[in-house]
């Protein structure tokens, strides 16, 4: 009898003092085609899915309680991926063991048939509880529940309402319901079914992407306004957080962009409650520039220990990289100068590359005016030989050229909207064929090819089909008399550069002049 009591006491002691369950959630966001290692200025050979796989697999080897999530925007950004509809990304992520992905706005860059095809290759669910068709049907799962080490984890996917403005081309009348209302709708159901509720959201943190004329839910706002969410894993704003935010008892995290960092959230769970957590964004072979040695060679040191590539994932990635590479690497021209497409420059001013792209539109179509949104320009072209790959990196979206017939009044509506766009927004306008001044926040002295704009005159205006469909808030272009030329914008720029040959210099004179008092 005494022996039985000792055993019972031992069992009770173990039960009382059992360690909490350790759950690890790895997460990525906004990888935008960056399957393979790549280089940035003073930061060579960084990122790459094969290195990320090494870290995830290392943890799986010692801890079975691992989830791996993607917070959206796999599509659009690297030519080898774009040419193959992001199949390299989704196949690789499949073999890396991703559990689920929230649909990002760039998952709607393509027709929905392409998105469904991508999901088949991925083999993991694409989640979006708030995207519905024009007749209110859900095309994608709203959530999944995973049993991890005896802990039931609900993963609810939501997509930024801003997609309605950013990617209207392929929605076919679909719409994005309010994120807060959607989460509130599902929370009671998820609380009954699961221990922990994770919102996997492509929302954006701290209003970084807040557009004009559209209110949309950010991850920090969601956490503040909706009680009962345990974790928000976020994307969209490309925010590299130094530490996890803790808002209204909700952990909010986001891990930068392009696979430069892998987010790792460690949770300790006891009796269905999170009792402790840690979070870090792990650098993927990021480096610190130390300057040049006596021979002029750049010197670097790793921020953390170098991460080897997982050989299996590398093999898959390398196979896809080789497909079509020969065509992408063909030289189509040369530039002696930097053609500036840096994000902060094209979303806050004019650049020679913005001028070149809009000039190419006029050259191809014979339009009076050309328009290009800064958010559609994704990279610079460095001095040297120019390849088709370079063009596709600058213009990765596959947009076609749309020509419309607009009155002078229509053009003033466009300019009145454009001058109110704050620096940093993708809607920032680049133009050709038209010049104007901005005085007291209004466009004045508008000239079309050197002549004053006439309100009743009809003008031929060329833009990409994204803007023509009302993208980036240019709703005044939607539904106007016009036609899609079928010319791919990247191909138009390629042909224009071929015509230019060697670019010794390019027009950088202001077309939009800011008047100061």
PDB file of N, CA, C and O in Angstrom, residues 55-83:
ATOM      1  N   UNK A  55      17.973  25.684 -41.425  1.00  0.00           N
ATOM      2  CA  UNK A  55      17.610  26.108 -40.069  1.00  0.00           C
ATOM      3  C   UNK A  55      16.348  25.411 -39.582  1.00  0.00           C
ATOM      4  O   UNK A  55      16.269  24.970 -38.429  1.00  0.00           O
ATOM      5  N   UNK A  56      15.351  25.327 -40.458  1.00  0.00           N
ATOM      6  CA  UNK A  56      14.098  24.686 -40.065  1.00  0.00           C
ATOM      7  C   UNK A  56      14.322  23.205 -39.769  1.00  0.00           C
ATOM      8  O   UNK A  56      13.846  22.674 -38.752  1.00  0.00           O
ATOM      9  N   UNK A  57      15.071  22.534 -40.637  1.00  0.00           N
ATOM     10  CA  UNK A  57      15.315  21.097 -40.446  1.00  0.00           C
ATOM     11  C   UNK A  57      16.166  20.821 -39.205  1.00  0.00           C
ATOM     12  O   UNK A  57      16.003  19.778 -38.547  1.00  0.00           O
ATOM     13  N   UNK A  58      17.060  21.745 -38.881  1.00  0.00           N
ATOM     14  CA  UNK A  58      17.881  21.585 -37.686  1.00  0.00           C
ATOM     15  C   UNK A  58      17.004  21.560 -36.435  1.00  0.00           C
ATOM     16  O   UNK A  58      17.207  20.751 -35.520  1.00  0.00           O
ATOM     17  N   UNK A  59      16.019  22.425 -36.383  1.00  0.00           N
ATOM     18  CA  UNK A  59      15.107  22.439 -35.234  1.00  0.00           C
ATOM     19  C   UNK A  59      14.215  21.202 -35.234  1.00  0.00           C
ATOM     20  O   UNK A  59      13.966  20.610 -34.179  1.00  0.00           O
ATOM     21  N   UNK A  60      13.734  20.814 -36.409  1.00  0.00           N
ATOM     22  CA  UNK A  60      12.877  19.625 -36.478  1.00  0.00           C
ATOM     23  C   UNK A  60      13.598  18.366 -35.976  1.00  0.00           C
ATOM     24  O   UNK A  60      12.955  17.452 -35.462  1.00  0.00           O
ATOM     25  N   UNK A  61      14.907  18.338 -36.136  1.00  0.00           N
ATOM     26  CA  UNK A  61      15.674  17.166 -35.714  1.00  0.00           C
ATOM     27  C   UNK A  61      15.674  16.983 -34.200  1.00  0.00           C
ATOM     28  O   UNK A  61      15.890  15.880 -33.704  1.00  0.00           O
ATOM     29  N   UNK A  62      15.455  18.068 -33.454  1.00  0.00           N
ATOM     30  CA  UNK A  62      15.488  17.980 -31.987  1.00  0.00           C
ATOM     31  C   UNK A  62      14.143  18.294 -31.344  1.00  0.00           C
ATOM     32  O   UNK A  62      13.965  18.104 -30.141  1.00  0.00           O
ATOM     33  N   UNK A  63      13.204  18.819 -32.151  1.00  0.00           N
ATOM     34  CA  UNK A  63      11.910  19.223 -31.607  1.00  0.00           C
ATOM     35  C   UNK A  63      10.819  18.920 -32.632  1.00  0.00           C
ATOM     36  O   UNK A  63      10.766  19.558 -33.690  1.00  0.00           O
ATOM     37  N   UNK A  64       9.933  17.983 -32.350  1.00  0.00           N
ATOM     38  CA  UNK A  64       8.874  17.653 -33.312  1.00  0.00           C
ATOM     39  C   UNK A  64       7.766  18.698 -33.375  1.00  0.00           C
ATOM     40  O   UNK A  64       6.940  18.670 -34.300  1.00  0.00           O
ATOM     41  N   UNK A  65       7.759  19.632 -32.442  1.00  0.00           N
ATOM     42  CA  UNK A  65       6.655  20.599 -32.340  1.00  0.00           C
ATOM     43  C   UNK A  65       6.983  21.874 -33.119  1.00  0.00           C
ATOM     44  O   UNK A  65       7.225  22.940 -32.546  1.00  0.00           O
ATOM     45  N   UNK A  66       7.005  21.736 -34.442  1.00  0.00           N
ATOM     46  CA  UNK A  66       7.399  22.847 -35.311  1.00  0.00           C
ATOM     47  C   UNK A  66       6.298  23.119 -36.328  1.00  0.00           C
ATOM     48  O   UNK A  66       5.778  22.202 -36.969  1.00  0.00           O
ATOM     49  N   UNK A  67       5.956  24.397 -36.483  1.00  0.00           N
ATOM     50  CA  UNK A  67       5.098  24.868 -37.569  1.00  0.00           C
ATOM     51  C   UNK A  67       5.924  25.794 -38.460  1.00  0.00           C
ATOM     52  O   UNK A  67       6.824  26.494 -37.987  1.00  0.00           O
ATOM     53  N   UNK A  68       5.579  25.809 -39.751  1.00  0.00           N
ATOM     54  CA  UNK A  68       6.289  26.666 -40.704  1.00  0.00           C
ATOM     55  C   UNK A  68       5.224  27.366 -41.550  1.00  0.00           C
ATOM     56  O   UNK A  68       4.459  26.721 -42.270  1.00  0.00           O
ATOM     57  N   UNK A  69       5.166  28.704 -41.456  1.00  0.00           N
ATOM     58  CA  UNK A  69       4.104  29.482 -42.083  1.00  0.00           C
ATOM     59  C   UNK A  69       4.675  30.567 -42.993  1.00  0.00           C
ATOM     60  O   UNK A  69       5.777  31.068 -42.765  1.00  0.00           O
ATOM     61  N   UNK A  70       3.893  30.927 -44.007  1.00  0.00           N
ATOM     62  CA  UNK A  70       4.273  32.014 -44.912  1.00  0.00           C
ATOM     63  C   UNK A  70       3.142  33.035 -44.906  1.00  0.00           C
ATOM     64  O   UNK A  70       1.977  32.685 -45.107  1.00  0.00           O
ATOM     65  N   UNK A  71       3.481  34.310 -44.675  1.00  0.00           N
ATOM     66  CA  UNK A  71       2.471  35.361 -44.546  1.00  0.00           C
ATOM     67  C   UNK A  71       2.180  36.084 -45.853  1.00  0.00           C
ATOM     68  O   UNK A  71       1.664  37.199 -45.855  1.00  0.00           O
ATOM     69  N   UNK A  72       2.488  35.457 -46.984  1.00  0.00           N
ATOM     70  CA  UNK A  72       2.020  35.967 -48.267  1.00  0.00           C
ATOM     71  C   UNK A  72       3.007  36.765 -49.078  1.00  0.00           C
ATOM     72  O   UNK A  72       4.064  37.184 -48.606  1.00  0.00           O
ATOM     73  N   UNK A  73       2.639  36.976 -50.351  1.00  0.00           N
ATOM     74  CA  UNK A  73       3.459  37.606 -51.389  1.00  0.00           C
ATOM     75  C   UNK A  73       4.664  36.740 -51.752  1.00  0.00           C
ATOM     76  O   UNK A  73       5.822  37.156 -51.644  1.00  0.00           O
ATOM     77  N   UNK A  74       4.366  35.545 -52.214  1.00  0.00           N
ATOM     78  CA  UNK A  74       5.384  34.697 -52.833  1.00  0.00           C
ATOM     79  C   UNK A  74       5.647  35.183 -54.248  1.00  0.00           C
ATOM     80  O   UNK A  74       6.776  35.146 -54.741  1.00  0.00           O
ATOM     81  N   UNK A  75       4.614  35.668 -54.924  1.00  0.00           N
ATOM     82  CA  UNK A  75       4.697  36.049 -56.330  1.00  0.00           C
ATOM     83  C   UNK A  75       5.423  37.366 -56.560  1.00  0.00           C
ATOM     84  O   UNK A  75       5.403  38.247 -55.702  1.00  0.00           O
ATOM     85  N   UNK A  76       6.032  37.458 -57.730  1.00  0.00           N
ATOM     86  CA  UNK A  76       6.481  38.700 -58.365  1.00  0.00           C
ATOM     87  C   UNK A  76       7.744  39.300 -57.750  1.00  0.00           C
ATOM     88  O   UNK A  76       7.721  39.790 -56.620  1.00  0.00           O
ATOM     89  N   UNK A  77       8.815  39.255 -58.544  1.00  0.00           N
ATOM     90  CA  UNK A  77      10.019  39.933 -58.089  1.00  0.00           C
ATOM     91  C   UNK A  77      11.314  39.455 -58.692  1.00  0.00           C
ATOM     92  O   UNK A  77      12.259  40.234 -58.828  1.00  0.00           O
ATOM     93  N   UNK A  78      11.424  38.175 -59.082  1.00  0.00           N
ATOM     94  CA  UNK A  78      12.657  37.628 -59.644  1.00  0.00           C
ATOM     95  C   UNK A  78      12.319  36.945 -60.972  1.00  0.00           C
ATOM     96  O   UNK A  78      11.410  36.105 -61.017  1.00  0.00           O
ATOM     97  N   UNK A  79      13.013  37.285 -62.049  1.00  0.00           N
ATOM     98  CA  UNK A  79      12.622  36.776 -63.368  1.00  0.00           C
ATOM     99  C   UNK A  79      12.514  35.261 -63.468  1.00  0.00           C
ATOM    100  O   UNK A  79      11.581  34.757 -64.090  1.00  0.00           O
ATOM    101  N   UNK A  80      13.452  34.528 -62.875  1.00  0.00           N
ATOM    102  CA  UNK A  80      13.407  33.068 -62.985  1.00  0.00           C
ATOM    103  C   UNK A  80      12.130  32.499 -62.380  1.00  0.00           C
ATOM    104  O   UNK A  80      11.632  31.462 -62.811  1.00  0.00           O
ATOM    105  N   UNK A  81      11.615  33.184 -61.380  1.00  0.00           N
ATOM    106  CA  UNK A  81      10.355  32.785 -60.771  1.00  0.00           C
ATOM    107  C   UNK A  81       9.170  33.284 -61.589  1.00  0.00           C
ATOM    108  O   UNK A  81       8.233  32.530 -61.874  1.00  0.00           O
ATOM    109  N   UNK A  82       9.213  34.568 -61.980  1.00  0.00           N
ATOM    110  CA  UNK A  82       8.091  35.168 -62.693  1.00  0.00           C
ATOM    111  C   UNK A  82       7.807  34.456 -64.015  1.00  0.00           C
ATOM    112  O   UNK A  82       6.647  34.273 -64.389  1.00  0.00           O
ATOM    113  N   UNK A  83       8.867  34.060 -64.711  1.00  0.00           N
ATOM    114  CA  UNK A  83       8.707  33.394 -66.000  1.00  0.00           C
ATOM    115  C   UNK A  83       7.949  32.077 -65.853  1.00  0.00           C
ATOM    116  O   UNK A  83       7.342  31.598 -66.807  1.00  0.00           O
TER     117      UNK A  83
END
